[in-house]
mmCIF file of C-alpha atoms in Angstrom:
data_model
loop_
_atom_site.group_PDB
_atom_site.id
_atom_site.type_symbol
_atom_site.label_atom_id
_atom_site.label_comp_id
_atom_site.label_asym_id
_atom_site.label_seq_id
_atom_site.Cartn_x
_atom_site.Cartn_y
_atom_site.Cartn_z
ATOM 1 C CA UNK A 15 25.658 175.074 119.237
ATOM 2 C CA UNK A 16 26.136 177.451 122.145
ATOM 3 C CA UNK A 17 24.568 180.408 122.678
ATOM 4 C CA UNK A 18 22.487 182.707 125.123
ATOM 5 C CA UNK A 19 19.691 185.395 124.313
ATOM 6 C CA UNK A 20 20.322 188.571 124.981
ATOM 7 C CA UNK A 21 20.273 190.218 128.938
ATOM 8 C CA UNK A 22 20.180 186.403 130.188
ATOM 9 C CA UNK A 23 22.993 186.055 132.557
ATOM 10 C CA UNK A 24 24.037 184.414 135.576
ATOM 11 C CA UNK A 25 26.944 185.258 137.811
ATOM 12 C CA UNK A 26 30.382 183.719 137.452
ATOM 13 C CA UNK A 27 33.133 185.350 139.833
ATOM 14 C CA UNK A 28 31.003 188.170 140.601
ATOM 15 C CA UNK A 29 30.112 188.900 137.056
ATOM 16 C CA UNK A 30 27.233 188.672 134.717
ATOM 17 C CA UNK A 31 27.973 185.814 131.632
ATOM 18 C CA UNK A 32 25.272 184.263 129.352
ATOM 19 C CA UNK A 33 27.242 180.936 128.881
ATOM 20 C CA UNK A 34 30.281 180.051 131.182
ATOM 21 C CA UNK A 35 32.345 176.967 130.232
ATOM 22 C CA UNK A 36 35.438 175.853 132.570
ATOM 23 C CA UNK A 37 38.106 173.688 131.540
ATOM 24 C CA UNK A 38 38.688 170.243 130.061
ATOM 25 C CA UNK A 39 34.808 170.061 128.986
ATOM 26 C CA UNK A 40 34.107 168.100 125.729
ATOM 27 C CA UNK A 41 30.919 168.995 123.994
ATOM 28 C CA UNK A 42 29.866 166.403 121.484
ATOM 29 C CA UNK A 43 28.683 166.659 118.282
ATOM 30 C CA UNK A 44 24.768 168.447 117.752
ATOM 31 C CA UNK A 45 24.580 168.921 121.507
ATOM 32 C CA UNK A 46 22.692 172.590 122.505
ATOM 33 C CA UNK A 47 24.096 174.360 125.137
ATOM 34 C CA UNK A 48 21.833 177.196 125.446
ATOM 35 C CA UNK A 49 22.499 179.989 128.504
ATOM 36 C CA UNK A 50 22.004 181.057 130.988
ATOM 37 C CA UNK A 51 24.490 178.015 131.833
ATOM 38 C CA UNK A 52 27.555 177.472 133.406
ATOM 39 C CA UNK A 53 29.186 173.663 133.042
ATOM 40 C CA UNK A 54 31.914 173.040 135.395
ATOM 41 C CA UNK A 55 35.570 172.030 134.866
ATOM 42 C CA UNK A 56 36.493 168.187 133.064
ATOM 43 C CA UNK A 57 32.597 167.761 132.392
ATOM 44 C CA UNK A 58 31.333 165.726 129.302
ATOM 45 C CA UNK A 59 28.334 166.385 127.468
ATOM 46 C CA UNK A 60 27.157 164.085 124.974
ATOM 47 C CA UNK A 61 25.786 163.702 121.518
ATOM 48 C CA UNK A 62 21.993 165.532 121.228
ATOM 49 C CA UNK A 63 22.148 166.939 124.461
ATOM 50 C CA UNK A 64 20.112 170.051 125.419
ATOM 51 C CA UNK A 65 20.535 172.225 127.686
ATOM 52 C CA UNK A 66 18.957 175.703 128.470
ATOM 53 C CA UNK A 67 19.379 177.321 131.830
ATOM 54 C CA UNK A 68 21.543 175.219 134.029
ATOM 55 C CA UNK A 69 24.015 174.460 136.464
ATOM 56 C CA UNK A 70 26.345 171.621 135.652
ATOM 57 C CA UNK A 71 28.957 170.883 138.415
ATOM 58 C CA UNK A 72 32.352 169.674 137.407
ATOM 59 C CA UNK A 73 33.929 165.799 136.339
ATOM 60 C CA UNK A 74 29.865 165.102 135.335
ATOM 61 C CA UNK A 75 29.134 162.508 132.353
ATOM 62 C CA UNK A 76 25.597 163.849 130.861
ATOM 63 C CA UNK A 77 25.127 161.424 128.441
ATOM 64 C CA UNK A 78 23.671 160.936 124.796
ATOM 65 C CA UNK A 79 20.202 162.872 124.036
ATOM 66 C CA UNK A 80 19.525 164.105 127.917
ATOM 67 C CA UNK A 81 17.699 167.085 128.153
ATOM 68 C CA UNK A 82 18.372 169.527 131.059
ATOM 69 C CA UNK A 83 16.504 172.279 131.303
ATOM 70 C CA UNK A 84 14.267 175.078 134.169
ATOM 71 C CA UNK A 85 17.507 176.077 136.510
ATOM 72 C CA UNK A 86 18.184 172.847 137.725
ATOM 73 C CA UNK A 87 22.001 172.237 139.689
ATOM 74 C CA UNK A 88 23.193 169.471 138.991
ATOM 75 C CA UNK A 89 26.189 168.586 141.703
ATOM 76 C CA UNK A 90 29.599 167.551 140.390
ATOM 77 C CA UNK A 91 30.604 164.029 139.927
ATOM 78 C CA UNK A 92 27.118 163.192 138.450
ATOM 79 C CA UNK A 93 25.971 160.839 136.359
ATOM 80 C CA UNK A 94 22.361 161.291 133.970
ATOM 81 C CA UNK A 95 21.834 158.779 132.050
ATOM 82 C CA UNK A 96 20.867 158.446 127.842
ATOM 83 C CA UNK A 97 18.129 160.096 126.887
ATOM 84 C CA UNK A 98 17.356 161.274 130.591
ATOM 85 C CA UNK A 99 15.145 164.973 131.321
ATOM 86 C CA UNK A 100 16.106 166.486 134.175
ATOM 87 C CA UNK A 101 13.826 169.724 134.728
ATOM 88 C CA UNK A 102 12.733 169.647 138.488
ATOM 89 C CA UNK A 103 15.423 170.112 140.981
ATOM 90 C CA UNK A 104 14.320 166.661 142.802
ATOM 91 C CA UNK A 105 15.779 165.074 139.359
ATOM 92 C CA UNK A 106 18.513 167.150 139.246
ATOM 93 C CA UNK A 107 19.294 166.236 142.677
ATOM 94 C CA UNK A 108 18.684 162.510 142.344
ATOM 95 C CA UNK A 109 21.163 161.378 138.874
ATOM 96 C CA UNK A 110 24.180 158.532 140.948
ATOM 97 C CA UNK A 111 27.990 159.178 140.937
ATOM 98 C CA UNK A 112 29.535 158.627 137.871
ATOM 99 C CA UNK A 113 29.821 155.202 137.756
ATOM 100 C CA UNK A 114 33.636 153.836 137.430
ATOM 101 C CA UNK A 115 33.148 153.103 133.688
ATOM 102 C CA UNK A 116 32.663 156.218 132.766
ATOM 103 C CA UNK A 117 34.938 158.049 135.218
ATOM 104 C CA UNK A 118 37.847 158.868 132.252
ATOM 105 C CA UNK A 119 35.986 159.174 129.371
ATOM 106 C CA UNK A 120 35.847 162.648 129.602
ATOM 107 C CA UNK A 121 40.066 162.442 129.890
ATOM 108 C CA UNK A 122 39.718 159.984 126.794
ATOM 109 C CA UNK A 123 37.868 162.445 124.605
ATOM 110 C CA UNK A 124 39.987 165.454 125.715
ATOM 111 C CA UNK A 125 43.139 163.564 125.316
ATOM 112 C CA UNK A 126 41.951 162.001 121.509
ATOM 113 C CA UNK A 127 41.469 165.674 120.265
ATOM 114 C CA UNK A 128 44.220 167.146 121.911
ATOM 115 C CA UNK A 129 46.489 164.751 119.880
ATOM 116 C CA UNK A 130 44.432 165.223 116.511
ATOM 117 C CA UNK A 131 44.705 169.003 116.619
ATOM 118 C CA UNK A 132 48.229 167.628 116.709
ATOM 119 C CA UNK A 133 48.433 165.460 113.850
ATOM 120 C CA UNK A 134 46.316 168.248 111.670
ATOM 121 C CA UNK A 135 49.009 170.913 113.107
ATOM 122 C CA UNK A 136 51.550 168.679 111.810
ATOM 123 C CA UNK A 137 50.683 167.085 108.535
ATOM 124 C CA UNK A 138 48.655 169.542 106.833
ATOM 125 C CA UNK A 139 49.228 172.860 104.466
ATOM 126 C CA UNK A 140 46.452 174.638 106.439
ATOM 127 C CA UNK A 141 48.626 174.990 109.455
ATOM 128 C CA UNK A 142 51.407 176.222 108.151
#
């Protein structure tokens, strides 16, 4: 789900948006992304993740059932772990690098959808 209330907006290139989503970001199944937000470019967000009112820099893993919320930044190339809340900006500051086991997931889960789209495209009547 993804979705802002009305007249709640942050600025993206000079202009108001409720919810701003960059490139290459793979939002997992019953995750919340509720705006004012803005998640940067080849960022993963996993499964039962909420989010209301955040910055999320780019290449970050936020992993299964975090909770960011209160206009926290979170930097890019960051890691918060399972089930983490990050809603002071002293925890939002604090999550580690992305640690080299999860550095290409994201790439993984964009890549594994790119090429089912594909195969749906392909093999079924709905497509053509």
């Amino acid at each position: 789900m993804i979705h802002c209330h009305p007249g709640q907006t942050l600025h993206v290139e000079g202009r108001p948006t409720g919810v701003h989503i960059e490139g290459e970001v793979s939002i997992l199944h019953h995750a919340a992304a509720h705006g004012p937000l803005y998640i940067g470019s080849r960022t993963l967000i996993g499964q039962h993740v909420s989010i209301y009112h955040a910055v999320i820099g780019s290449d970050c893993v936020i992993m299964h059932g975090a909770v960011i919320t209160n206009h926290v930044r979170i930097a890019a190339g960051r890691f918060v772990a399972p089930g983490q809340a990050v809603w002071k900006q002293e925890q939002a500051d604090a999550p580690p690098e992305v640690p080299a086991e999860f550095r290409g997931l994201n790439a993984q889960v964009v890549d594994y959808y790119y090429r089912l789209g594909r195969s749906y495209r392909n093999h079924t009547t709905y497509f053509i």
